[in-house]
XYZ file of C-alpha atoms in Angstrom:
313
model
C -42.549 -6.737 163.574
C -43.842 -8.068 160.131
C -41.021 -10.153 157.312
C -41.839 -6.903 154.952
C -40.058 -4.501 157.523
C -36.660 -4.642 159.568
C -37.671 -4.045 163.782
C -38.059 -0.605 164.935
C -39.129 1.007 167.640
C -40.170 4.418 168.943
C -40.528 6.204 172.228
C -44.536 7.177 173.361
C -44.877 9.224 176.356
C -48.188 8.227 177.312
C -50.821 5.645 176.568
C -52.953 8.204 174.587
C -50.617 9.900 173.037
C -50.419 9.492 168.904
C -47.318 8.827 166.889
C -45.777 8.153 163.258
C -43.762 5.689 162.368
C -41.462 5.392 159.743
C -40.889 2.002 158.638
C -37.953 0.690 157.092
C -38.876 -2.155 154.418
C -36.330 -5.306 154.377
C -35.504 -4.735 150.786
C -33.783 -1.558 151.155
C -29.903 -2.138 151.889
C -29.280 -1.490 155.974
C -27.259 -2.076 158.459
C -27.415 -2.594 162.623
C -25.948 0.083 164.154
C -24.926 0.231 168.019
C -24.413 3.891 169.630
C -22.688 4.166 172.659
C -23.054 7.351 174.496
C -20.157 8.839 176.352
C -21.765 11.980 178.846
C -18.811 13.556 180.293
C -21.540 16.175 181.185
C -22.873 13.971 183.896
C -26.819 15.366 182.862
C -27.419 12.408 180.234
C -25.451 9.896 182.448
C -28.810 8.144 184.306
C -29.898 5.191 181.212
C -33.429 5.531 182.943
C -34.130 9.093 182.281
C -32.012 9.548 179.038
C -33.832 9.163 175.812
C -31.893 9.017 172.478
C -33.876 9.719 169.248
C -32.296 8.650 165.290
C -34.173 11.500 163.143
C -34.087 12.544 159.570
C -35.282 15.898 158.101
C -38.665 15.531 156.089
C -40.605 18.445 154.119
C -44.148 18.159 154.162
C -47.502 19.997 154.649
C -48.114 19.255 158.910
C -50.212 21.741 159.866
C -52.608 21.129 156.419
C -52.539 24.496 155.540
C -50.954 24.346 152.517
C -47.567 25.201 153.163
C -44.440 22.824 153.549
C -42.322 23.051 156.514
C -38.913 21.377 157.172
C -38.362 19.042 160.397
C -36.720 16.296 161.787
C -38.705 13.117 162.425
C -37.948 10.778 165.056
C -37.146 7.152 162.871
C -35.872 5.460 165.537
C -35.588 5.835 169.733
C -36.197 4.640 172.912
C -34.633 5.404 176.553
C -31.127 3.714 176.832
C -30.416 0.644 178.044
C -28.397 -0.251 181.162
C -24.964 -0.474 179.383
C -25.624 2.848 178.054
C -26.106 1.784 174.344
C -29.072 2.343 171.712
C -28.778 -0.439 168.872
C -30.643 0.392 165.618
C -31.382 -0.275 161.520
C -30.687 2.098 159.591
C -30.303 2.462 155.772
C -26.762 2.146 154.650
C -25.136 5.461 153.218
C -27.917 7.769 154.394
C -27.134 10.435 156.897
C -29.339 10.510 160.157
C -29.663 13.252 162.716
C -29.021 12.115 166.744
C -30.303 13.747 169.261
C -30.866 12.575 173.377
C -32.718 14.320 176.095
C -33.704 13.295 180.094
C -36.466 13.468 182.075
C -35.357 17.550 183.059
C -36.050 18.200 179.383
C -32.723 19.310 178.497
C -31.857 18.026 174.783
C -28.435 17.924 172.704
C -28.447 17.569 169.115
C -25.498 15.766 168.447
C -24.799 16.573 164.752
C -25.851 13.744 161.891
C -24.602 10.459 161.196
C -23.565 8.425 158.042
C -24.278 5.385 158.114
C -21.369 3.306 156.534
C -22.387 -0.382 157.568
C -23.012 -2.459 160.689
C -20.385 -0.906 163.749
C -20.311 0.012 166.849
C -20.170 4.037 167.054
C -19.776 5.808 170.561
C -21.462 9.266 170.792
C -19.886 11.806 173.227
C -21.063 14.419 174.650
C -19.377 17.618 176.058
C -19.711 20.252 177.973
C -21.312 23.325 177.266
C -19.383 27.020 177.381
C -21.794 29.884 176.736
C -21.228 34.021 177.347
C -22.959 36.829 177.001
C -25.764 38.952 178.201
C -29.839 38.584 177.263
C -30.490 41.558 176.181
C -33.391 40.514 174.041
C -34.736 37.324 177.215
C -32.321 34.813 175.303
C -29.149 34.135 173.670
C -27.494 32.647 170.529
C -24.084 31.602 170.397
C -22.650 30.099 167.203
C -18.846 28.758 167.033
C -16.567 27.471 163.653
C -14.427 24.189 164.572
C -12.510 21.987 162.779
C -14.053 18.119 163.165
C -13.183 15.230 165.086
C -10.314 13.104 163.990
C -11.884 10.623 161.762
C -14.774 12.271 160.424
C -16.075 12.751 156.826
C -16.206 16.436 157.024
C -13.418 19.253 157.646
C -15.170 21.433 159.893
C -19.362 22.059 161.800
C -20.833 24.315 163.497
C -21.581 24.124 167.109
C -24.502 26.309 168.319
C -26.334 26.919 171.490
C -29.452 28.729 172.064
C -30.759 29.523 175.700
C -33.674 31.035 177.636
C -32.964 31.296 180.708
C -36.777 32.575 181.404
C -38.597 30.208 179.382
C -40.544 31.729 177.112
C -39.395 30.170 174.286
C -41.854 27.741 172.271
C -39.937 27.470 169.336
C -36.655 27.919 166.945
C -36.295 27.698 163.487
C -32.819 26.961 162.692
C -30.992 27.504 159.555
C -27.662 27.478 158.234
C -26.188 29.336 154.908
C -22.910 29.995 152.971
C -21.710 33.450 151.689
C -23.647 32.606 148.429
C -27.105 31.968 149.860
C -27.568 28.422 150.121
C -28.015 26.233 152.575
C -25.428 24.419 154.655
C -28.074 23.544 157.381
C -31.894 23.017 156.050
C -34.340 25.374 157.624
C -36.296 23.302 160.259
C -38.660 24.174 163.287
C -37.033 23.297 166.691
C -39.321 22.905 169.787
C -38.067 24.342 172.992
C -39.784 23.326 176.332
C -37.485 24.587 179.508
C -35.352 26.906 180.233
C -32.045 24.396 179.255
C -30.126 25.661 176.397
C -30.610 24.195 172.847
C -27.364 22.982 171.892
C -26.441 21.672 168.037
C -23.729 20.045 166.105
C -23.901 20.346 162.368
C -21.217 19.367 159.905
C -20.166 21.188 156.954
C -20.373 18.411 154.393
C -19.704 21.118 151.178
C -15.957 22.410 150.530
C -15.354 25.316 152.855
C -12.565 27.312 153.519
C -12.906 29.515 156.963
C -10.254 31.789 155.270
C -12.265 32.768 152.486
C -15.683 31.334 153.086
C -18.625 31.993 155.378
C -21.349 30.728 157.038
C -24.530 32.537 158.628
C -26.170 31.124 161.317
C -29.442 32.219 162.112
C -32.250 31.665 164.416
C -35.885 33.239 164.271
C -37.255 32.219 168.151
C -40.666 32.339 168.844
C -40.901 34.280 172.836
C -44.246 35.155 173.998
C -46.119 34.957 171.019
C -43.617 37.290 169.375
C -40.721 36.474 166.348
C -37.557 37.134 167.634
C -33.815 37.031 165.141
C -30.723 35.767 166.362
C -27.651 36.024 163.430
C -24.077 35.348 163.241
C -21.705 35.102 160.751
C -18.847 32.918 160.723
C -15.577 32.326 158.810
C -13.938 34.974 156.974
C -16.099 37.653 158.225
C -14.750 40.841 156.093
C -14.061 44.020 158.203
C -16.489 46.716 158.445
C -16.188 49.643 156.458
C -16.441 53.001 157.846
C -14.914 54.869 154.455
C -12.327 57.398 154.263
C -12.159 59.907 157.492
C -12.562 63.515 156.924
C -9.027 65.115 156.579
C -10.098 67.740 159.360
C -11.010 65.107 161.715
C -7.538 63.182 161.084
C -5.943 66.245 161.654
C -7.508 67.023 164.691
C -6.939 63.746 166.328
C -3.387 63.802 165.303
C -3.231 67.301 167.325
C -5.050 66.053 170.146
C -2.866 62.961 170.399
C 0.604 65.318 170.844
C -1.277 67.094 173.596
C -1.758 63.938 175.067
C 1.635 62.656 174.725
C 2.840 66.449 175.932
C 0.508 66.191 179.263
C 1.194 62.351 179.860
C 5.452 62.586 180.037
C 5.432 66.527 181.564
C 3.916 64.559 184.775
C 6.770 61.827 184.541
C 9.636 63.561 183.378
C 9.890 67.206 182.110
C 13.038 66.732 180.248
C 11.563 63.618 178.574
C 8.619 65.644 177.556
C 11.306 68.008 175.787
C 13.085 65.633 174.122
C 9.867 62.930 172.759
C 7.116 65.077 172.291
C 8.608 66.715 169.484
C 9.831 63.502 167.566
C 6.230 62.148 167.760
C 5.235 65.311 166.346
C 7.922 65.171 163.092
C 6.935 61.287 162.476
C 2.838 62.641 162.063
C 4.184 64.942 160.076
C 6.049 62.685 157.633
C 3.113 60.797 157.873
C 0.855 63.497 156.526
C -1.398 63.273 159.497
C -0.358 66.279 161.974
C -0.734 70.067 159.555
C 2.864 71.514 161.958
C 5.309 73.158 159.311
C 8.545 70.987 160.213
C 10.632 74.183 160.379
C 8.302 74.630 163.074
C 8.993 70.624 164.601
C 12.857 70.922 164.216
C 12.820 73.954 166.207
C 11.204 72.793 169.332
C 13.149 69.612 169.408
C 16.322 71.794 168.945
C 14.797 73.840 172.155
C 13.870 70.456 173.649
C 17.760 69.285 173.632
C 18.821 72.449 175.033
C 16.221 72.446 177.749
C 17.515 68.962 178.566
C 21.193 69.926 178.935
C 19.988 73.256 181.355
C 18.096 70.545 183.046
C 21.040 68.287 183.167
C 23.693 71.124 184.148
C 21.749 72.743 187.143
């Protein structure tokens, strides 16, 4: 506490464990903000083993190597108090990142936060919904939604990242549009269980999913080894294979009245007769089936006489 500095306070682990602070000084315009967290999860329920961090992406040289690197810095956290609620200064107009975690390790990134003066803002958190196999030890599952009622932005991204084996030490994380840039600043993410990784980030740039997109990737670091994650979101245009060899359309076309023959002589002979060569005459007005339709029109003129025998006996 000191007059040159609004109050702040961090979360330390243990007695000999080091931390930074960032400090807010009392000249720069804030405001007290109160979060109120809403689990409907029932994991980050327990105010005693529920931590809830207020973090902001900084760029700087950590490892003193000489390269920059991209992550988010805890500003502001503690564990929760008994009502549930974290209260806070923050500058006004910035955006923040919020994130909370318990005791198991588990951690949600709840998406950012603009701060827009002193309020009251409850936080919820939901449920997670994940599918799909681990074929390379984890999984990465990335989702376009339209925003809460009442937020600044149109639509975020939701992703979830999970090892179920736990050999993940790391993520980077990164977010970018069809052109290149970045939605999402590239930061490092540190992953210590086996719970899934789960983020919120809003799309504070005009999109539009119907003719924009957005690639989410994630480079995780499993066993000492650099593994990619990517998925692309929005209007994802359709993969093409090119134009199909005429022979090969042909042949399929053939194959297909075969089909059609064998399928309907097993339910109905005289059906056979009478359908199989109409489905042959439409490929062949479509261009698709090489059958002369001299050839067509005779066997369905057969076909209706086959019928009528059928019929008559």
């Amino acid at each position: 506490e000191n007059a040159d500095f609004v109050y702040r306070r961090i979360l330390i682990e243990s007695a000999i464990q080091t931390s930074e602070i960032y400090v807010l000084p009392s000249s720069e315009p804030s405001a007290q903000i109160r979060f109120q967290l809403r689990d409907d999860t029932g994991r980050f329920g327990d105010s005693a083993n529920t931590r809830f961090f207020v973090e902001k992406p900084i760029t700087r040289d950590y490892d003193n190597d000489g390269t920059n690197e991209t992550r988010y810095q805890v500003i502001s956290g503690d564990r929760l108090g008994a009502d549930g609620e974290f209260p806070t200064i923050l500058v006004d107009s910035e955006r923040y990142r919020l994130r909370v975690e318990n005791d198991a390790g588990e951690q949600r990134v709840l998406g950012s936060y603009v701060v827009q003066g002193a309020t009251t803002s409850p936080i919820p958190i939901g449920s997670i919904e994940i599918s799909g196999d681990t074929e390379q030890g984890a999984l990465m599952q990335a989702t376009l939604r339209e925003a809460p009622d009442g937020a600044s932005h149109e639509h975020e991204v939701r992703l979830v990242y999970v090892d179920p084996e736990g050999e993940t030490s790391e993520i980077d994380v990164s977010i970018t549009n069809g052109t290149g840039g970045q939605i999402r600043p590239t930061s490092t993410e540190q992953i210590n269980s086996t719970a899934a990784y789960v983020e919120t980030y809003p799309i504070t740039q005009p999109f539009n999913p119907e003719e924009d997109t957005a690639t989410v990737e994630i480079v995780a670091t499993r066993n000492f080894e650099q593994v990619t994650f990517e998925e692309q979101l929005g209007d994802v245009p359709p993969i093409d294979t090119g134009p199909l060899p005429q022979e090969l359309v042909e042949l399929a076309a053939l194959a297909s009245i075969l089909a059609v023959l064998g399928l309907l002589v097993i339910i109905n002979p005289a059906m056979a007769a009478l359908v199989t060569p109409g489905y042959a005459g439409l490929l062949v007005v479509l261009g698709l089936a090489p059958i002369p339709m001299f050839g067509v029109v005779l066997a369905g003129l057969i076909g209706v006489l086959a019928s009528v025998a059928s019929r008559g006996g």
